[in-house]
Structures are given as structure tokens and as C-alpha cells.
Coordinates of C-alpha atoms and ligand atoms in Angstrom, one line a residue:
M1 CA 0.3 -0.8 -0.1
I2 CA 2.1 2.7 -1.1
P3 CA -0.2 5.7 0.7
V4 CA -0.1 9.9 -0.1
T5 CA 2.4 10.3 3.2
K6 CA 3.9 8.8 6.0
P7 CA 5.5 10.2 8.5
Y8 CA 9.0 10.5 9.2
L9 CA 10.0 8.7 12.3
P10 CA 14.2 9.6 13.5
S11 CA 16.3 7.0 14.1
R12 CA 15.1 5.6 17.4
E13 CA 19.1 6.1 19.1
R14 CA 18.3 10.1 18.4
L15 CA 15.0 10.1 20.2
D16 CA 15.9 7.8 23.5
E17 CA 19.4 10.3 23.8
Y18 CA 16.1 13.2 24.2
I19 CA 14.0 10.6 26.3
D20 CA 16.8 9.3 28.5
G21 CA 16.8 13.0 29.1
I22 CA 13.4 13.8 29.5
Y23 CA 13.3 10.3 31.9
E24 CA 15.6 11.7 34.0
R25 CA 14.4 15.1 35.0
R26 CA 10.8 14.2 35.1
W27 CA 10.0 17.4 33.4
L28 CA 7.4 16.6 30.7
T29 CA 6.1 19.7 30.3
N30 CA 5.3 23.1 31.2
N31 CA 8.6 25.4 29.1
G32 CA 10.6 22.6 29.8
P33 CA 14.7 22.7 28.3
L34 CA 13.7 21.3 24.9
M35 CA 11.2 22.6 24.5
H36 CA 13.9 25.8 24.3
Q37 CA 16.1 24.5 22.7
L38 CA 13.7 23.5 19.8
T39 CA 12.3 27.7 20.2
Q40 CA 16.4 28.8 19.2
R41 CA 17.2 25.7 16.5
L42 CA 14.2 26.4 14.8
Q43 CA 14.7 30.4 14.4
Q44 CA 18.6 29.7 13.9
Y45 CA 17.8 27.1 11.2
L46 CA 15.0 28.9 9.8
G47 CA 15.9 32.6 10.4
V48 CA 13.6 34.3 12.3
D49 CA 12.9 35.4 15.8
N50 CA 9.2 35.6 17.9
L51 CA 8.7 32.1 17.8
L52 CA 6.6 30.6 19.7
L53 CA 5.9 26.8 19.8
V54 CA 2.6 25.9 20.1
S55 CA 0.6 22.6 20.6
N56 CA -0.6 23.0 17.1
G57 CA -1.3 24.5 13.5
T58 CA -5.1 25.3 14.3
L59 CA -4.3 27.0 18.1
A60 CA -1.5 28.2 16.3
L61 CA -4.2 30.7 14.1
Q62 CA -6.5 31.1 16.5
I63 CA -3.8 31.9 19.5
A64 CA -2.2 34.6 16.4
Y65 CA -5.8 36.6 15.8
K66 CA -5.9 37.0 19.8
A67 CA -3.3 37.9 20.5
L68 CA -3.3 41.0 17.6
G69 CA -6.8 41.4 19.2
V70 CA -8.8 40.3 15.8
R71 CA -11.6 39.9 17.2
D72 CA -12.6 42.0 19.7
E73 CA -14.5 41.7 22.4
N74 CA -15.9 44.8 22.7
R75 CA -17.1 45.5 19.4
A76 CA -20.9 45.2 18.2
L77 CA -20.8 43.7 14.8
R78 CA -19.2 40.6 14.1
P79 CA -15.0 40.9 13.1
E80 CA -14.5 39.8 9.1
A81 CA -10.9 38.3 8.4
I82 CA -10.4 38.3 4.3
T83 CA -9.4 34.8 3.2
T84 CA -8.6 32.1 1.2
P85 CA -10.8 29.1 0.0
F86 CA -8.3 27.5 -1.5
T87 CA -6.3 25.3 1.8
F88 CA -7.4 22.7 4.8
V89 CA -10.5 23.5 6.7
A90 CA -9.1 25.1 9.6
T91 CA -8.0 27.4 8.1
S92 CA -11.6 29.2 8.1
S93 CA -12.6 27.0 11.0
S94 CA -9.7 28.5 13.3
L95 CA -11.4 32.1 12.7
Q96 CA -15.6 31.2 12.8
W97 CA -13.7 29.3 16.5
E98 CA -13.0 32.8 17.4
G99 CA -16.1 34.7 16.4
V100 CA -14.0 35.8 13.0
R101 CA -15.8 35.3 9.8
P102 CA -13.5 34.3 6.6
V103 CA -15.1 36.0 4.2
F104 CA -13.8 34.5 0.8
A105 CA -11.6 36.2 -1.8
D106 CA -10.8 34.0 -5.3
I107 CA -6.8 32.7 -5.7
D108 CA -4.8 33.1 -8.9
K109 CA -5.3 30.7 -10.9
Y110 CA -1.6 30.3 -11.8
S111 CA 0.4 30.7 -8.1
W112 CA -3.2 28.8 -6.1
C113 CA -2.2 31.3 -3.7
L114 CA -5.0 35.0 -2.0
A115 CA -4.9 37.5 -4.9
P116 CA -4.8 40.6 -4.0
E117 CA -6.2 42.0 -6.3
N118 CA -8.8 40.7 -5.2
I119 CA -8.9 42.3 -1.1
E120 CA -9.5 45.5 -1.6
A121 CA -13.6 44.4 -3.2
E122 CA -14.2 42.2 0.4
I123 CA -13.4 44.8 2.1
T124 CA -15.6 46.5 4.8
D125 CA -16.5 48.7 7.9
N126 CA -16.1 44.9 10.0
T127 CA -12.8 44.1 8.3
R128 CA -10.1 43.1 10.9
A129 CA -7.5 41.4 8.8
I130 CA -6.0 39.1 6.0
V131 CA -5.4 35.4 6.7
P132 CA -3.9 34.0 3.5
V133 CA -1.9 31.0 3.3
H134 CA 1.8 30.3 1.1
V135 CA -0.1 27.0 -0.2
F136 CA 2.5 23.6 -0.7
G137 CA 4.8 25.9 0.6
N138 CA 4.4 28.9 -2.9
A139 CA 4.7 32.3 -1.4
C140 CA 1.8 34.9 -1.9
D141 CA 2.2 38.1 -3.5
V142 CA 3.5 39.8 0.0
E143 CA 4.4 43.0 -0.8
S144 CA 0.5 43.5 -2.1
I145 CA -1.2 42.1 0.3
D146 CA 0.8 44.0 2.9
K147 CA 0.6 47.3 0.6
I148 CA -3.4 46.9 1.6
A149 CA -2.8 45.5 4.7
Q150 CA -1.0 49.1 5.3
K151 CA -3.6 51.1 3.8
H152 CA -6.5 49.9 5.5
D153 CA -5.0 49.7 8.6
L154 CA -5.7 46.1 8.4
K155 CA -4.0 42.8 10.8
V156 CA -2.4 40.1 8.5
V157 CA -1.6 36.2 9.5
Y158 CA -0.2 34.3 6.7
D159 CA -1.9 30.8 7.5
A160 CA 2.1 29.7 7.3
S161 CA 2.0 25.0 7.5
H162 CA 3.2 24.6 4.0
A163 CA 6.2 26.7 3.7
F164 CA 8.5 25.6 6.5
G165 CA 11.8 26.5 5.9
V166 CA 11.5 28.7 3.2
N167 CA 12.9 32.0 1.3
Y168 CA 11.7 34.3 -0.2
N169 CA 14.5 37.2 -1.7
G170 CA 16.7 36.0 0.9
E171 CA 14.6 35.6 3.9
S172 CA 12.6 33.8 5.8
L173 CA 9.2 34.1 4.2
L174 CA 8.0 34.1 7.7
R175 CA 8.9 36.9 9.1
W176 CA 6.4 38.3 6.8
G177 CA 2.5 39.6 7.9
D178 CA 2.1 40.3 12.0
A179 CA 2.3 36.6 12.2
A180 CA 2.9 33.5 10.7
T181 CA 1.7 29.9 11.4
L182 CA 3.0 26.7 11.2
S183 CA 1.6 23.2 11.3
F184 CA 4.1 20.8 13.3
H185 CA 1.7 18.1 12.5
A186 CA 2.6 14.0 12.1
T187 CA 2.0 14.4 7.7
K188 CA 3.8 17.9 7.8
L189 CA 7.4 17.9 6.7
F190 CA 8.9 19.0 9.9
H191 CA 6.3 18.2 12.6
T192 CA 6.6 16.9 16.4
I193 CA 3.3 14.6 15.8
E194 CA 1.2 17.0 16.6
G195 CA 1.6 20.6 17.4
G196 CA 2.9 23.8 15.8
A197 CA 4.2 27.9 15.8
I198 CA 3.6 31.7 15.8
I199 CA 6.3 33.6 14.2
F200 CA 5.5 37.5 15.6
K201 CA 6.9 40.7 13.9
R202 CA 6.4 42.6 17.1
R203 CA 8.6 41.0 20.6
D204 CA 5.0 42.3 22.3
D205 CA 2.6 39.9 20.4
F206 CA 4.7 38.3 21.0
E207 CA 4.8 37.9 24.5
R208 CA 1.1 38.3 24.3
A209 CA 0.3 35.0 23.1
T210 CA 3.2 34.2 25.5
K211 CA 0.5 34.8 28.4
L212 CA -2.3 33.4 26.5
I213 CA -1.1 29.7 25.7
N214 CA -0.4 29.4 29.4
F215 CA -4.0 29.7 31.2
G216 CA -3.2 33.2 30.5
L217 CA -0.6 33.6 33.8
V218 CA 1.6 36.4 34.3
G219 CA 3.2 34.5 37.9
S220 CA 2.5 31.6 39.9
E221 CA -0.1 33.7 41.6
I222 CA -0.9 35.8 39.0
I223 CA -4.1 35.7 36.5
G224 CA -3.7 38.4 33.8
G225 CA -6.7 37.7 31.8
P226 CA -8.8 34.5 30.0
G227 CA -6.2 32.6 28.6
I228 CA -5.9 28.6 26.9
N229 CA -3.3 25.5 27.3
A230 CA -1.4 26.0 24.1
K231 CA 2.0 24.3 25.4
M232 CA 3.7 22.3 23.5
N233 CA 5.7 19.6 26.0
E234 CA 9.2 18.2 26.1
F235 CA 7.9 14.3 24.5
Q236 CA 6.6 17.1 20.7
A237 CA 10.3 17.8 21.2
A238 CA 12.2 14.9 21.3
M239 CA 10.5 14.2 18.4
G240 CA 11.2 17.6 16.4
L241 CA 14.5 17.6 17.9
S242 CA 14.6 14.4 16.6
V243 CA 13.4 15.2 12.8
L244 CA 15.5 18.4 12.8
D245 CA 18.2 16.8 13.4
E246 CA 17.9 15.0 9.6
I247 CA 15.8 16.6 8.2
E248 CA 18.3 17.8 4.8
Q249 CA 18.5 13.7 5.0
N250 CA 14.5 13.7 4.8
M251 CA 14.8 16.4 2.4
T252 CA 16.8 15.0 -0.4
L253 CA 15.4 12.0 -0.3
R254 CA 11.7 13.5 -0.9
R255 CA 13.3 16.3 -3.6
K256 CA 14.7 13.2 -5.6
A257 CA 10.6 12.5 -5.7
V258 CA 9.6 16.0 -6.7
D259 CA 12.1 15.9 -9.7
Y260 CA 11.2 12.4 -11.5
Y261 CA 7.4 13.2 -11.0
T262 CA 8.3 16.7 -12.6
D263 CA 10.5 15.9 -14.8
A264 CA 8.3 12.7 -16.6
L265 CA 5.2 14.3 -16.2
G266 CA 6.1 18.7 -16.3
D267 CA 4.5 18.4 -20.2
L268 CA 2.0 16.6 -19.4
V269 CA -0.1 18.0 -15.7
G270 CA -0.1 21.9 -15.2
L271 CA 2.3 22.5 -12.2
Q272 CA 1.8 25.4 -9.4
K273 CA 3.7 28.1 -10.7
Y274 CA 6.1 29.2 -8.1
R275 CA 7.3 32.5 -7.4
S276 CA 10.3 34.4 -8.7
G277 CA 13.0 32.6 -6.2
V278 CA 10.7 30.3 -4.2
Y279 CA 11.3 26.3 -4.8
S280 CA 9.8 24.3 -3.6
N281 CA 9.9 22.7 -0.5
T282 CA 9.3 19.4 -1.1
S283 CA 6.0 19.0 0.6
Y284 CA 3.3 18.4 -1.9
F285 CA 3.6 17.4 -5.3
P286 CA 0.1 18.2 -6.8
M287 CA -1.0 18.1 -10.4
L288 CA -3.4 19.8 -12.5
L289 CA -5.5 17.2 -14.6
P290 CA -7.3 18.6 -16.8
D291 CA -11.1 18.2 -15.7
E292 CA -12.3 16.3 -12.6
N293 CA -13.4 13.0 -14.4
V294 CA -9.8 12.4 -14.7
V295 CA -8.9 12.9 -11.3
L296 CA -11.8 10.5 -10.3
E297 CA -10.9 7.9 -13.4
L298 CA -7.1 9.0 -12.1
C299 CA -8.0 7.4 -8.2
N300 CA -9.6 4.9 -8.7
K301 CA -6.7 3.3 -10.9
L302 CA -4.4 4.1 -8.5
K303 CA -6.8 2.4 -5.7
N304 CA -6.7 -0.7 -8.3
I305 CA -2.9 -0.8 -7.1
E306 CA -3.3 0.4 -3.9
I307 CA -1.5 3.3 -4.3
Y308 CA -3.1 6.0 -2.6
A309 CA -3.4 10.2 -3.9
R310 CA -5.4 12.5 -2.3
R311 CA -8.2 15.8 -3.6
Y312 CA -5.7 18.6 -2.0
F313 CA -8.1 21.1 -1.2
F314 CA -11.0 19.9 -1.8
P315 CA -13.4 20.4 -2.1
S316 CA -12.8 25.0 -2.0
L317 CA -14.6 26.3 0.7
D318 CA -16.8 28.5 -0.2
T319 CA -19.2 26.1 -0.9
V320 CA -18.8 24.5 2.6
F321 CA -19.1 27.8 5.2
S322 CA -23.0 28.7 3.9
E323 CA -22.1 31.7 5.5
A324 CA -19.1 33.9 2.9
N325 CA -21.4 33.2 0.8
N326 CA -18.5 34.8 -2.3
Q327 CA -18.8 32.8 -4.6
C328 CA -14.0 31.6 -6.2
N329 CA -14.1 30.5 -8.9
V330 CA -11.0 30.2 -9.6
S331 CA -11.1 28.5 -6.3
R332 CA -13.2 25.7 -7.7
E333 CA -12.2 25.3 -10.7
V334 CA -8.4 24.5 -9.0
A335 CA -10.7 22.9 -6.5
S336 CA -11.9 19.9 -8.9
R337 CA -9.0 19.4 -11.1
I338 CA -6.4 18.6 -8.5
L339 CA -4.5 15.7 -7.3
C340 CA -1.5 15.5 -4.7
L341 CA 0.6 12.0 -5.8
P342 CA 2.1 10.5 -2.5
L343 CA 5.4 11.7 -1.9
Y344 CA 8.2 10.7 1.0
S345 CA 11.4 10.2 1.8
D346 CA 11.3 6.6 1.5
L347 CA 8.8 6.2 -1.6
T348 CA 11.0 3.8 -3.5
V349 CA 12.2 4.3 -7.1
D350 CA 9.6 1.9 -8.3
E351 CA 7.2 2.9 -6.5
Q352 CA 7.4 6.2 -8.4
K353 CA 7.8 5.3 -11.5
L354 CA 4.6 3.1 -10.9
I355 CA 2.5 6.6 -9.4
V356 CA 4.4 8.4 -12.2
D357 CA 3.5 4.9 -15.8
T358 CA -0.1 5.6 -13.9
V359 CA -0.3 8.4 -14.6
R360 CA 0.6 8.7 -18.1
S361 CA -1.6 5.6 -19.6
V362 CA -4.6 7.9 -17.7
M363 CA -3.4 11.3 -19.5
N364 CA -3.0 9.4 -22.5
E365 CA -6.2 8.0 -22.9
E366 CA -6.9 11.4 -22.5
S367 CA -5.6 13.1 -25.0
T368 CA -7.2 10.2 -27.5
Y369 CA -10.0 11.4 -26.4
K370 CA -9.9 14.6 -27.0
E371 CA -8.4 13.7 -30.3
S372 CA -11.6 11.5 -31.4
L373 CA -13.8 14.7 -29.9
Ligands
PLP1 C1 -2.0 20.8 8.8 C2 -3.0 22.6 8.4 C3 -3.2 23.8 9.8 C4 -3.5 22.9 10.9 O1 -2.8 21.8 11.3 P1 -3.0 21.1 12.1 O2 -1.2 21.5 13.6 O3 -3.3 19.6 11.8 O4 -3.7 22.1 13.6 C5 -4.0 24.4 9.0 N1 -3.7 25.0 8.1 C6 -3.0 24.4 6.8 C7 -3.1 24.8 5.4 C8 -2.7 23.2 6.6 O5 -2.6 22.7 6.0

């Protein structure tokens, strides 16, 4: 069986070393030394400051909104955030969960990221934030989004769950926005089993969020205000440190698969267009097929030989969140035609070849079909 992804497991010896330390210290959570070590290592590896580790990527988004005041408790009217419908459901549901109405603006048909030219038309008196997604690790048009946000005094929170290690103009892409959030879920390129992080532009926002994730406590006997529990524990950090120790090997193997797919299929299927200077961080291999029927046909053919490609991201979220009734046609079109091929470090060359041959066979039937019309 070939799944769309397999979580990366680091060597047991390496993980055991970190876990031995946890056993010696008996310090399992609450601001532990491995959590600090991982914070430092990630800030260095990613080239960012003000990185706050949290227990998952969905809470990372919710805490970012809270820390930046996207939701104002005193406001009678419900705050809104402009976001993309072409993403994992957590981008929008996290807004709703925080009482913020997601308002969808359509994506760019080449980058598959929120198109800046569609944002301004959706801004109302209630708009507080823009929540774009660096989808599949591609960079949004960060300059244009920044300009719009400044002009209208809006916060920008990038859901950067896919953008681990992505650089743009020689700097971490995660430095853009008032905050950028990461998911370290087991299926992500870098993971801590469950986990996530927020990278804040400003230190005071980072400090506010640090209190929020620990029940709002500001000292052991001082309660600063309402908070939540979103701390990362020491076992999560141990996994993260072990995965980070091996990330280069992991990415080298994944890159080989991405290059192989690109060479073998690039002339047959549609590929995401990266912003200039941005390259795949090997998180996903999404491809655009001629239409939804071809997607379903290929999925079935692959399933018959126990290969599971996934329709990331389908459906387009503007068809799901009925409250946000903007119809985003580009997103619907891309969502209906997209398929992500299996990608993980120990996917063998033979398996990759089998996948490519199956895609090719379906696409060849497709072209015969087209010619016969
Ligand atoms: C994975 C993911 C999330 C959610 O992260 P969790 O760590 O699973 O909570 C949010 N947004 C996007 C775009 C994701 O891919």
C-alpha cells in the first residue's frame, strides 16, 4: 500500500537520547528545556525571531488572531477576515471558532494563493485581518498584501503551515505578516507528532501570546486575563529535535521524488507556478488534471493497485462555509482538478515509476479521447 504520505520517523537511538533526558529530569511539560532547545534551533534554522511553540497548528492560528486583537470583545458587529477558500479547512474554521467571519476572496489561477486584486472589494467596516495561505509552500504576493493591509489598517496572519523552510528574497518567508503560523502535525514536512508555532513580527505580540498559551497566567499567582492551554510538551519537542537533526536527509530524498515527478509529468499535467526565487520545499506534489472526471478516473486506477493520491484541497471552502457566500470560481476550478501524488522520503524509485506510469496511461487515454472529439 502506498499512502499519500507517511510520517517521518527519526532514528530510535537519536530519539531515545532526548527521551533519556526527560526521564532523568522528570520534567514533562511547562516551559521545559527541550522546548527551549527546539525554539532556539528552529529560530536559527528558519532565520526568524519571536517563534512561539504551541501544541498544534490550529491553535497557532487562533492564538495569533487573539494576540493581534483580530477579535475585539467590545465590538457589537462581528469582525471579518478576508481569506482564501483553497486551503485546509482549519484556516477558515479557526476564524469561525474565534467569532470572526471568514470572507473568501478568490485565488490566483497560477500561484493558487489568495489574489491581492480580489481582496480590496471585500473590505468592509468590520474587516480586521487578511489571512492568506502560502499554499503548498508557494509564497503569496506578500508585497501587495502588505500594501493593502497598511492602507486599510488590517492585521495580516499568514497560514504558513506548508511553508517550513521557504525563503523569499534571501530571507525566511515567515518574516512576512504580523504573524505567520506553522503546523508540525505528523504528516507535515517537519513535525512534532502534533504541534505548531507562531512567528510574530513584534516582540510585544509574542509576549502577549506567551501568556495566552499558559492560561493567561503572568506569574504563579497572578492571572492576567483569560487564556488557553496550548503549550508544547517535552515529548513533542524531543520528536521535533530528532526530526530536525535529520531534516536535510529527509528533504534530499523527497526532492529526488519531486524532481522525478516534475521531469516525468511536467509536460502532461498543470503544475503550480512558484513566485520568482521560490522553490518547492518538497512538502507536496500537487498537479492539475484536465477535469474532475480525469481526477476521479486516475484516483480509481491508482486505488486498484493500492496507491492513494489525495484531492488536496477539495472541496473549495466557499462551497462549505455557507455564511461566506462569495463564489470563488478559480478556487472551485482548481479544487475540482487537483490531485496530490504520494510523497515521502522512503517512497522507492520503483514506486515512483509505477505512479508516473499510471498517471501517463490515464493522460494518454485522455488525449486520444480529446482527439476523437
Ligand atoms: C495542517 C494544516 C493546518 C492545521 O494544523 P494542525 O497542526 O493539524 O492543527 C492548518 N492550515 C493548513 C493550511 C494546514 O495544512
